[in-house]
Amino acid sequence: MNASAPALHSRDGPVLALSGGIGGAKLALGLSRILPPGELVVVANTGDDFEHLGLSISPDLDTLMYTLAGIDNPETGWGLRSETWTFMAALRALGGETWFQLGDGDLATHVERTRRLEAGETLSRITDDFCRRLGVQTKILPMSDDKVRTRVRTAAGWLAFQDYFVRRRCEPAVAELAYEGAAAARPHAEFLAALADPRLRSAVICPSNPFLSIDPILALPGVRAALTACPAPVVAVSPIIAGRAVKGPCAKMMTELGLPVTAAAVATHYGDVIDGYLVDHGDAGTVACPGVAVATAATLMTSLADREALARDVLAFADSLRRSRAEAAGAPA
Ligand code: FO1
């Protein structure tokens, strides 16, 4: 074998990432670009999914798929780049609902997913096939093939997620969150299998909104236990930088939920699920969580190089935790 050729199988094991929303997809892209093909599985939140205009829409699956395929809209982070809006304009002319913007190309994803779901296919099988057709080699796995829907309790009562997030632009104050269906939903078998795989290098919780993107995944039966029992280090990246969320309603929600808007508050929120926590350099020394190792990195991802650098830092941190865990156990590192 040619010594200079890249290793066909990496010495390190596979990596599992938990992701939702735009922030998560950025780190997932960074991880996909620094890992050998097939060494990354990204578990996607499906709590944002909803039925709209008779279509089954899975925003976090599509954001991941489009981002990893390099066809995402770089301005919004969701939907397709160089999109056209003929359908939306025609729908508006007919008095249809246009608060949730569906581009013409994006519409094809929803129409075809809806057709295949109604034909009895699972969300994960459809996602696999869409990724193959888009040339995405990273495995994008819905957290469950069963229906889970995030709901938000506000002064205006309980709201469906997209009603809160898009229609009302996150304005209502959040008093409580619920993940309808989670208790009866089964985590995808490949998700639990990856967490139990002795070859797993790390489980990474991406810098997504903990309440909207990660908690729906943690609410599935057996997921918290599987993460706590995971043989590999579980490392989360803080979504809060110097008291502010990079994007979206996370900071506003934390205030409304009575939490301080700090990286430390998110570490406490994840609690015993995580072994390591990566915060921005600006938050160094602000987190002391029993049983959680803390490291710092440049966590603001604006360029592709930032995404790759943060991915490298996360995995280097996880590898160091695994080595110190092995040394503590007296095993060879
Ligand atoms: N977010 C918006 O703020 N406005 C939209 O009109 C909108 C449309 C949309 C269409 C497809 C899709 O996959 C995502 C879309 N999003 C839109 C984003 C979406 O609400 C969020 O990305 C997730 O649900 C949470 O991150």
mmCIF file of C-alpha atoms and ligand atoms in Angstrom:
data_model
loop_
_atom_site.group_PDB
_atom_site.id
_atom_site.type_symbol
_atom_site.label_atom_id
_atom_site.label_comp_id
_atom_site.label_asym_id
_atom_site.label_seq_id
_atom_site.Cartn_x
_atom_site.Cartn_y
_atom_site.Cartn_z
ATOM 1 C CA MET A 1 0.000 0.000 0.000
ATOM 2 C CA ASN A 2 1.424 3.361 -0.960
ATOM 3 C CA ALA A 3 2.597 4.882 2.319
ATOM 4 C CA SER A 4 1.631 8.388 1.250
ATOM 5 C CA ALA A 5 -1.906 7.388 0.319
ATOM 6 C CA PRO A 6 -4.494 8.478 2.870
ATOM 7 C CA ALA A 7 -5.542 5.614 5.105
ATOM 8 C CA LEU A 8 -8.569 3.941 3.565
ATOM 9 C CA HIS A 9 -9.895 3.262 7.033
ATOM 10 C CA SER A 10 -9.021 5.875 9.622
ATOM 11 C CA ARG A 11 -7.095 4.692 12.678
ATOM 12 C CA ASP A 12 -9.746 6.509 14.682
ATOM 13 C CA GLY A 13 -13.264 5.153 14.840
ATOM 14 C CA PRO A 14 -16.465 6.684 13.521
ATOM 15 C CA VAL A 15 -17.898 9.936 14.880
ATOM 16 C CA LEU A 16 -21.550 10.526 15.763
ATOM 17 C CA ALA A 17 -22.936 14.083 15.810
ATOM 18 C CA LEU A 18 -26.277 15.282 17.167
ATOM 19 C CA SER A 19 -27.539 18.271 15.240
ATOM 20 C CA GLY A 20 -30.492 20.540 14.581
ATOM 21 C CA GLY A 21 -30.909 23.917 12.982
ATOM 22 C CA ILE A 22 -28.385 26.017 11.126
ATOM 23 C CA GLY A 23 -25.610 26.126 13.761
ATOM 24 C CA GLY A 24 -25.512 22.367 14.030
ATOM 25 C CA ALA A 25 -25.293 21.964 10.273
ATOM 26 C CA LYS A 26 -22.222 24.233 10.164
ATOM 27 C CA LEU A 27 -20.241 21.989 12.500
ATOM 28 C CA ALA A 28 -21.590 18.875 10.766
ATOM 29 C CA LEU A 29 -20.150 20.256 7.519
ATOM 30 C CA GLY A 30 -16.782 20.877 9.203
ATOM 31 C CA LEU A 31 -16.747 17.323 10.575
ATOM 32 C CA SER A 32 -17.726 15.847 7.194
ATOM 33 C CA ARG A 33 -14.824 17.639 5.504
ATOM 34 C CA ILE A 34 -12.111 16.531 7.930
ATOM 35 C CA LEU A 35 -13.207 12.923 8.366
ATOM 36 C CA PRO A 36 -12.788 10.115 5.822
ATOM 37 C CA PRO A 37 -16.011 9.397 3.876
ATOM 38 C CA GLY A 38 -18.370 7.139 5.820
ATOM 39 C CA GLU A 39 -16.802 7.948 9.215
ATOM 40 C CA LEU A 40 -19.505 10.437 10.240
ATOM 41 C CA VAL A 41 -23.129 9.814 11.193
ATOM 42 C CA VAL A 42 -25.235 12.898 11.908
ATOM 43 C CA VAL A 43 -28.405 12.339 13.932
ATOM 44 C CA ALA A 44 -30.917 15.028 13.016
ATOM 45 C CA ASN A 45 -33.650 16.525 15.166
ATOM 46 C CA THR A 46 -37.101 15.915 13.652
ATOM 47 C CA GLY A 47 -39.093 17.799 16.311
ATOM 48 C CA ASP A 48 -39.365 20.764 13.920
ATOM 49 C CA ASP A 49 -41.127 18.624 11.323
ATOM 50 C CA PHE A 50 -44.669 19.574 10.431
ATOM 51 C CA GLU A 51 -47.432 19.063 7.915
ATOM 52 C CA HIS A 52 -48.056 22.199 5.870
ATOM 53 C CA LEU A 53 -50.047 22.701 2.637
ATOM 54 C CA GLY A 54 -50.587 18.927 2.693
ATOM 55 C CA LEU A 55 -46.798 18.343 2.662
ATOM 56 C CA SER A 56 -44.573 16.615 5.241
ATOM 57 C CA ILE A 57 -41.699 19.020 5.871
ATOM 58 C CA SER A 58 -38.481 18.088 7.738
ATOM 59 C CA PRO A 59 -36.455 21.315 8.031
ATOM 60 C CA ASP A 60 -33.488 20.014 10.020
ATOM 61 C CA LEU A 61 -33.043 16.989 7.752
ATOM 62 C CA ASP A 62 -33.153 19.250 4.688
ATOM 63 C CA THR A 63 -30.792 21.860 6.185
ATOM 64 C CA LEU A 64 -28.245 19.098 6.876
ATOM 65 C CA MET A 65 -28.728 17.452 3.475
ATOM 66 C CA TYR A 66 -28.427 20.698 1.517
ATOM 67 C CA THR A 67 -25.483 21.946 3.615
ATOM 68 C CA LEU A 68 -23.498 18.716 3.250
ATOM 69 C CA ALA A 69 -24.335 18.624 -0.464
ATOM 70 C CA GLY A 70 -23.077 22.218 -0.823
ATOM 71 C CA ILE A 71 -26.395 23.438 -2.249
ATOM 72 C CA ASP A 72 -27.701 25.269 0.837
ATOM 73 C CA ASN A 73 -28.664 28.925 0.733
ATOM 74 C CA PRO A 74 -25.651 30.622 2.394
ATOM 75 C CA GLU A 75 -27.674 33.707 3.390
ATOM 76 C CA THR A 76 -30.500 31.988 5.266
ATOM 77 C CA GLY A 77 -28.895 28.643 6.138
ATOM 78 C CA TRP A 78 -32.142 26.905 5.143
ATOM 79 C CA GLY A 79 -33.561 26.052 1.713
ATOM 80 C CA LEU A 80 -31.614 25.915 -1.530
ATOM 81 C CA ARG A 81 -29.176 28.389 -3.080
ATOM 82 C CA SER A 82 -30.122 30.200 -6.336
ATOM 83 C CA GLU A 83 -33.727 29.313 -5.613
ATOM 84 C CA THR A 84 -36.752 30.563 -7.603
ATOM 85 C CA TRP A 85 -40.109 31.496 -6.069
ATOM 86 C CA THR A 86 -42.710 30.990 -8.803
ATOM 87 C CA PHE A 87 -44.768 28.606 -6.667
ATOM 88 C CA MET A 88 -44.878 31.030 -3.716
ATOM 89 C CA ALA A 89 -45.926 33.946 -5.949
ATOM 90 C CA ALA A 90 -48.678 31.880 -7.556
ATOM 91 C CA LEU A 91 -49.846 30.614 -4.154
ATOM 92 C CA ARG A 92 -49.973 34.190 -2.806
ATOM 93 C CA ALA A 93 -52.068 35.244 -5.801
ATOM 94 C CA LEU A 94 -54.522 32.504 -4.851
ATOM 95 C CA GLY A 95 -54.654 33.643 -1.223
ATOM 96 C CA GLY A 96 -52.755 30.569 -0.005
ATOM 97 C CA GLU A 97 -50.570 30.414 3.132
ATOM 98 C CA THR A 98 -47.169 31.909 2.337
ATOM 99 C CA TRP A 99 -45.756 32.603 5.839
ATOM 100 C CA PHE A 100 -43.514 29.530 5.443
ATOM 101 C CA GLN A 101 -41.406 30.238 2.357
ATOM 102 C CA LEU A 102 -41.076 27.236 0.031
ATOM 103 C CA GLY A 103 -38.755 27.725 -2.946
ATOM 104 C CA ASP A 104 -39.469 25.865 -6.182
ATOM 105 C CA GLY A 105 -36.524 23.459 -5.825
ATOM 106 C CA ASP A 106 -37.104 22.946 -2.098
ATOM 107 C CA LEU A 107 -40.746 22.207 -2.884
ATOM 108 C CA ALA A 108 -39.662 19.136 -4.877
ATOM 109 C CA THR A 109 -38.029 17.721 -1.731
ATOM 110 C CA HIS A 110 -41.257 18.101 0.249
ATOM 111 C CA VAL A 111 -43.503 16.772 -2.537
ATOM 112 C CA GLU A 112 -41.346 13.693 -3.134
ATOM 113 C CA ARG A 113 -40.818 13.004 0.604
ATOM 114 C CA THR A 114 -44.584 13.269 1.175
ATOM 115 C CA ARG A 115 -45.309 10.888 -1.691
ATOM 116 C CA ARG A 116 -42.853 8.289 -0.396
ATOM 117 C CA LEU A 117 -43.997 8.599 3.234
ATOM 118 C CA GLU A 118 -47.599 8.088 2.093
ATOM 119 C CA ALA A 119 -46.409 5.046 0.137
ATOM 120 C CA GLY A 120 -45.216 3.629 3.469
ATOM 121 C CA GLU A 121 -41.473 4.286 3.321
ATOM 122 C CA THR A 122 -39.692 5.389 6.492
ATOM 123 C CA LEU A 123 -38.223 8.864 6.870
ATOM 124 C CA SER A 124 -34.732 7.377 7.287
ATOM 125 C CA ARG A 125 -34.951 5.295 4.119
ATOM 126 C CA ILE A 126 -36.137 8.309 2.123
ATOM 127 C CA THR A 127 -33.375 10.466 3.622
ATOM 128 C CA ASP A 128 -30.770 7.825 2.719
ATOM 129 C CA ASP A 129 -31.967 7.828 -0.882
ATOM 130 C CA PHE A 130 -32.115 11.624 -1.183
ATOM 131 C CA CYS A 131 -28.557 11.861 0.228
ATOM 132 C CA ARG A 132 -27.303 9.260 -2.243
ATOM 133 C CA ARG A 133 -28.854 11.196 -5.130
ATOM 134 C CA LEU A 134 -27.334 14.463 -3.830
ATOM 135 C CA GLY A 135 -23.891 12.872 -3.434
ATOM 136 C CA VAL A 136 -23.860 13.249 0.354
ATOM 137 C CA GLN A 137 -21.574 10.522 1.762
ATOM 138 C CA THR A 138 -22.197 11.405 5.393
ATOM 139 C CA LYS A 139 -24.995 9.345 6.907
ATOM 140 C CA ILE A 140 -27.828 11.688 7.915
ATOM 141 C CA LEU A 141 -30.138 9.831 10.279
ATOM 142 C CA PRO A 142 -33.468 11.095 11.596
ATOM 143 C CA MET A 143 -33.406 10.716 15.385
ATOM 144 C CA SER A 144 -36.480 8.478 15.018
ATOM 145 C CA ASP A 145 -38.772 7.268 12.258
ATOM 146 C CA ASP A 146 -41.668 7.910 14.617
ATOM 147 C CA LYS A 147 -43.446 11.245 14.818
ATOM 148 C CA VAL A 148 -42.151 13.742 17.423
ATOM 149 C CA ARG A 149 -43.350 17.359 17.450
ATOM 150 C CA THR A 150 -41.838 20.181 19.492
ATOM 151 C CA ARG A 151 -44.481 22.443 21.028
ATOM 152 C CA VAL A 152 -43.952 25.714 22.841
ATOM 153 C CA ARG A 153 -46.163 27.016 25.667
ATOM 154 C CA THR A 154 -46.556 30.794 25.583
ATOM 155 C CA ALA A 155 -49.024 33.378 26.877
ATOM 156 C CA ALA A 156 -50.865 32.691 23.604
ATOM 157 C CA GLY A 157 -51.165 29.031 24.670
ATOM 158 C CA TRP A 158 -49.400 26.000 23.196
ATOM 159 C CA LEU A 159 -47.952 26.651 19.727
ATOM 160 C CA ALA A 160 -46.670 24.226 17.105
ATOM 161 C CA PHE A 161 -42.973 24.793 16.545
ATOM 162 C CA GLN A 162 -43.018 26.455 13.114
ATOM 163 C CA ASP A 163 -45.941 28.623 14.157
ATOM 164 C CA TYR A 164 -43.755 29.921 17.019
ATOM 165 C CA PHE A 165 -40.458 29.998 15.113
ATOM 166 C CA VAL A 166 -41.445 31.313 11.669
ATOM 167 C CA ARG A 167 -45.007 32.593 11.729
ATOM 168 C CA ARG A 168 -44.648 34.483 15.002
ATOM 169 C CA ARG A 169 -40.875 35.037 14.567
ATOM 170 C CA CYS A 170 -40.110 33.718 18.099
ATOM 171 C CA GLU A 171 -41.841 36.783 19.621
ATOM 172 C CA PRO A 172 -44.072 35.045 22.232
ATOM 173 C CA ALA A 173 -42.325 34.443 25.553
ATOM 174 C CA VAL A 174 -41.617 30.749 26.123
ATOM 175 C CA ALA A 175 -42.811 29.298 29.431
ATOM 176 C CA GLU A 176 -42.401 25.603 28.666
ATOM 177 C CA LEU A 177 -41.426 23.178 25.911
ATOM 178 C CA ALA A 178 -42.884 19.775 25.119
ATOM 179 C CA TYR A 179 -41.834 17.089 22.672
ATOM 180 C CA GLU A 180 -45.113 15.489 21.726
ATOM 181 C CA GLY A 181 -44.784 11.807 20.879
ATOM 182 C CA ALA A 182 -41.210 11.510 22.178
ATOM 183 C CA ALA A 183 -42.125 9.149 25.032
ATOM 184 C CA ALA A 184 -43.624 6.653 22.584
ATOM 185 C CA ALA A 185 -41.074 7.179 19.819
ATOM 186 C CA ARG A 186 -38.204 4.768 19.229
ATOM 187 C CA PRO A 187 -34.718 6.235 18.748
ATOM 188 C CA HIS A 188 -33.484 5.039 15.369
ATOM 189 C CA ALA A 189 -31.778 1.653 15.829
ATOM 190 C CA GLU A 190 -28.655 2.829 13.970
ATOM 191 C CA PHE A 191 -28.445 5.790 16.360
ATOM 192 C CA LEU A 192 -28.392 3.570 19.471
ATOM 193 C CA ALA A 193 -26.064 1.084 17.730
ATOM 194 C CA ALA A 194 -23.575 3.859 16.945
ATOM 195 C CA LEU A 195 -23.585 4.984 20.587
ATOM 196 C CA ALA A 196 -22.846 1.423 21.744
ATOM 197 C CA ASP A 197 -20.151 0.811 19.099
ATOM 198 C CA PRO A 198 -16.815 0.192 20.920
ATOM 199 C CA ARG A 199 -15.051 1.697 17.884
ATOM 200 C CA LEU A 200 -16.879 5.021 18.309
ATOM 201 C CA ARG A 201 -14.369 7.878 18.549
ATOM 202 C CA SER A 202 -16.728 10.508 19.949
ATOM 203 C CA ALA A 203 -20.339 11.605 20.194
ATOM 204 C CA VAL A 204 -20.527 15.347 19.431
ATOM 205 C CA ILE A 205 -23.439 17.568 20.486
ATOM 206 C CA CYS A 206 -23.309 20.385 17.911
ATOM 207 C CA PRO A 207 -23.813 24.059 18.882
ATOM 208 C CA SER A 208 -27.535 23.887 18.151
ATOM 209 C CA ASN A 209 -30.286 25.325 20.313
ATOM 210 C CA PRO A 210 -30.296 22.929 23.308
ATOM 211 C CA PHE A 211 -34.057 23.295 23.930
ATOM 212 C CA LEU A 212 -35.269 23.229 20.332
ATOM 213 C CA SER A 213 -32.748 20.991 18.571
ATOM 214 C CA ILE A 214 -31.023 18.718 21.114
ATOM 215 C CA ASP A 215 -33.612 18.152 23.866
ATOM 216 C CA PRO A 216 -36.068 16.488 21.425
ATOM 217 C CA ILE A 217 -33.320 13.921 20.734
ATOM 218 C CA LEU A 218 -32.522 13.495 24.457
ATOM 219 C CA ALA A 219 -36.246 13.081 25.191
ATOM 220 C CA LEU A 220 -36.397 9.816 23.226
ATOM 221 C CA PRO A 221 -36.510 6.757 25.521
ATOM 222 C CA GLY A 222 -33.067 5.333 26.174
ATOM 223 C CA VAL A 223 -31.050 8.117 24.542
ATOM 224 C CA ARG A 224 -29.830 9.783 27.750
ATOM 225 C CA ALA A 225 -28.906 6.367 29.161
ATOM 226 C CA ALA A 226 -27.113 5.419 25.931
ATOM 227 C CA LEU A 227 -25.126 8.682 25.974
ATOM 228 C CA THR A 228 -24.215 8.243 29.661
ATOM 229 C CA ALA A 229 -23.111 4.655 28.970
ATOM 230 C CA CYS A 230 -21.352 5.578 25.728
ATOM 231 C CA PRO A 231 -17.815 4.106 25.617
ATOM 232 C CA ALA A 232 -16.607 7.199 23.743
ATOM 233 C CA PRO A 233 -16.388 10.751 25.094
ATOM 234 C CA VAL A 234 -19.566 12.826 24.648
ATOM 235 C CA VAL A 235 -18.496 16.389 23.847
ATOM 236 C CA ALA A 236 -20.852 19.362 23.492
ATOM 237 C CA VAL A 237 -19.988 22.679 21.847
ATOM 238 C CA SER A 238 -21.494 25.716 23.560
ATOM 239 C CA PRO A 239 -24.098 27.555 21.471
ATOM 240 C CA ILE A 240 -23.618 30.664 23.649
ATOM 241 C CA ILE A 241 -20.613 32.947 23.090
ATOM 242 C CA ALA A 242 -19.941 35.717 25.641
ATOM 243 C CA GLY A 243 -23.540 35.835 26.781
ATOM 244 C CA ARG A 244 -25.079 35.816 23.313
ATOM 245 C CA ALA A 245 -26.492 33.188 20.991
ATOM 246 C CA VAL A 246 -24.912 33.189 17.551
ATOM 247 C CA LYS A 247 -28.246 32.834 15.790
ATOM 248 C CA GLY A 248 -31.898 32.260 16.617
ATOM 249 C CA PRO A 249 -33.962 32.529 19.797
ATOM 250 C CA CYS A 250 -31.666 30.605 22.192
ATOM 251 C CA ALA A 251 -30.637 33.599 24.347
ATOM 252 C CA LYS A 252 -34.198 34.982 24.427
ATOM 253 C CA MET A 253 -35.571 31.574 25.403
ATOM 254 C CA MET A 254 -33.011 31.086 28.180
ATOM 255 C CA THR A 255 -33.997 34.442 29.699
ATOM 256 C CA GLU A 256 -37.695 33.571 29.411
ATOM 257 C CA LEU A 257 -37.035 30.169 31.015
ATOM 258 C CA GLY A 258 -35.297 31.921 33.913
ATOM 259 C CA LEU A 259 -31.806 30.760 32.960
ATOM 260 C CA PRO A 260 -28.706 32.967 32.800
ATOM 261 C CA VAL A 261 -27.575 33.367 29.187
ATOM 262 C CA THR A 262 -24.195 31.739 29.727
ATOM 263 C CA ALA A 263 -22.192 28.842 28.352
ATOM 264 C CA ALA A 264 -22.188 27.474 31.922
ATOM 265 C CA ALA A 265 -25.991 27.339 32.041
ATOM 266 C CA VAL A 266 -26.031 25.164 28.916
ATOM 267 C CA ALA A 267 -23.394 22.823 30.399
ATOM 268 C CA THR A 268 -25.579 22.444 33.495
ATOM 269 C CA HIS A 269 -28.587 21.842 31.239
ATOM 270 C CA TYR A 270 -26.802 18.932 29.538
ATOM 271 C CA GLY A 271 -25.656 17.698 32.949
ATOM 272 C CA ASP A 272 -24.469 14.119 33.219
ATOM 273 C CA VAL A 273 -24.902 13.440 29.502
ATOM 274 C CA ILE A 274 -21.621 15.129 28.576
ATOM 275 C CA ASP A 275 -17.980 14.315 29.410
ATOM 276 C CA GLY A 276 -16.528 17.382 27.745
ATOM 277 C CA TYR A 277 -17.678 20.904 26.939
ATOM 278 C CA LEU A 278 -16.029 23.188 24.416
ATOM 279 C CA VAL A 279 -16.576 26.903 24.960
ATOM 280 C CA ASP A 280 -15.374 29.938 23.081
ATOM 281 C CA HIS A 281 -12.038 31.463 24.117
ATOM 282 C CA GLY A 282 -14.042 34.464 25.351
ATOM 283 C CA ASP A 283 -15.781 32.226 27.903
ATOM 284 C CA ALA A 284 -12.618 30.608 29.286
ATOM 285 C CA GLY A 285 -12.830 30.077 33.038
ATOM 286 C CA THR A 286 -16.589 30.684 33.166
ATOM 287 C CA VAL A 287 -17.655 27.018 33.356
ATOM 288 C CA ALA A 288 -17.092 24.693 36.300
ATOM 289 C CA CYS A 289 -19.346 21.647 35.963
ATOM 290 C CA PRO A 290 -18.633 18.583 38.127
ATOM 291 C CA GLY A 291 -17.565 15.634 35.997
ATOM 292 C CA VAL A 292 -17.284 17.748 32.853
ATOM 293 C CA ALA A 293 -13.896 18.615 31.330
ATOM 294 C CA VAL A 294 -13.892 22.101 29.782
ATOM 295 C CA ALA A 295 -11.720 23.340 26.919
ATOM 296 C CA THR A 296 -11.784 26.447 24.747
ATOM 297 C CA ALA A 297 -11.760 26.976 20.990
ATOM 298 C CA ALA A 298 -12.833 29.538 18.405
ATOM 299 C CA THR A 299 -16.488 28.495 18.268
ATOM 300 C CA LEU A 300 -17.845 31.236 15.975
ATOM 301 C CA MET A 301 -18.065 29.683 12.502
ATOM 302 C CA THR A 302 -18.231 32.239 9.706
ATOM 303 C CA SER A 303 -15.979 30.646 7.080
ATOM 304 C CA LEU A 304 -15.569 27.090 5.864
ATOM 305 C CA ALA A 305 -12.091 27.109 7.443
ATOM 306 C CA ASP A 306 -13.714 28.019 10.785
ATOM 307 C CA ARG A 307 -16.061 25.042 10.459
ATOM 308 C CA GLU A 308 -13.174 22.676 9.771
ATOM 309 C CA ALA A 309 -10.971 24.160 12.522
ATOM 310 C CA LEU A 310 -13.719 23.804 15.130
ATOM 311 C CA ALA A 311 -14.351 20.221 13.973
ATOM 312 C CA ARG A 312 -10.635 19.433 14.443
ATOM 313 C CA ASP A 313 -10.640 21.057 17.897
ATOM 314 C CA VAL A 314 -13.706 19.077 18.980
ATOM 315 C CA LEU A 315 -12.174 15.767 17.915
ATOM 316 C CA ALA A 316 -8.754 16.595 19.405
ATOM 317 C CA PHE A 317 -10.510 17.397 22.689
ATOM 318 C CA ALA A 318 -12.494 14.143 22.544
ATOM 319 C CA ASP A 319 -9.327 12.161 21.753
ATOM 320 C CA SER A 320 -7.564 13.725 24.762
ATOM 321 C CA LEU A 321 -10.475 12.758 27.012
ATOM 322 C CA ARG A 322 -10.424 9.207 25.691
ATOM 323 C CA ARG A 323 -6.661 8.973 26.313
ATOM 324 C CA SER A 324 -6.937 10.279 29.871
ATOM 325 C CA ARG A 325 -9.868 7.923 30.486
ATOM 326 C CA ALA A 326 -7.742 5.003 29.197
ATOM 327 C CA GLU A 327 -4.761 6.033 31.336
ATOM 328 C CA ALA A 328 -6.992 6.308 34.408
ATOM 329 C CA ALA A 329 -8.242 2.801 33.672
ATOM 330 C CA GLY A 330 -4.640 1.642 33.331
ATOM 331 C CA ALA A 331 -5.292 0.518 29.752
ATOM 332 C CA PRO A 332 -2.758 1.352 27.024
ATOM 333 C CA ALA A 333 -3.782 4.698 25.500
HETATM 334 N N1 FO1 B 1 -37.296 29.838 8.466
HETATM 335 C C1 FO1 B 1 -37.826 31.096 8.430
HETATM 336 O O1 FO1 B 1 -37.509 31.908 9.305
HETATM 337 N N2 FO1 B 1 -38.706 31.456 7.453
HETATM 338 C C2 FO1 B 1 -39.103 30.623 6.473
HETATM 339 O O2 FO1 B 1 -39.923 30.986 5.623
HETATM 340 C C3 FO1 B 1 -38.532 29.299 6.463
HETATM 341 C C4 FO1 B 1 -38.850 28.372 5.451
HETATM 342 C C5 FO1 B 1 -38.192 27.125 5.460
HETATM 343 C C6 FO1 B 1 -38.408 26.204 4.440
HETATM 344 C C7 FO1 B 1 -37.779 24.974 4.449
HETATM 345 C C8 FO1 B 1 -36.913 24.648 5.482
HETATM 346 O O3 FO1 B 1 -36.273 23.456 5.494
HETATM 347 C C9 FO1 B 1 -36.660 25.545 6.527
HETATM 348 C C10 FO1 B 1 -37.312 26.788 6.515
HETATM 349 N N3 FO1 B 1 -37.070 27.720 7.533
HETATM 350 C C11 FO1 B 1 -37.631 28.961 7.499
HETATM 351 C C12 FO1 B 1 -36.169 27.414 8.646
HETATM 352 C C13 FO1 B 1 -36.801 26.490 9.687
HETATM 353 O O4 FO1 B 1 -37.962 27.016 10.237
HETATM 354 C C14 FO1 B 1 -35.730 26.236 10.757
HETATM 355 O O5 FO1 B 1 -34.542 25.990 10.089
HETATM 356 C C15 FO1 B 1 -35.828 24.993 11.617
HETATM 357 O O6 FO1 B 1 -37.063 24.498 11.729
HETATM 358 C C16 FO1 B 1 -35.164 25.315 12.960
HETATM 359 O O7 FO1 B 1 -33.850 25.572 12.771
#
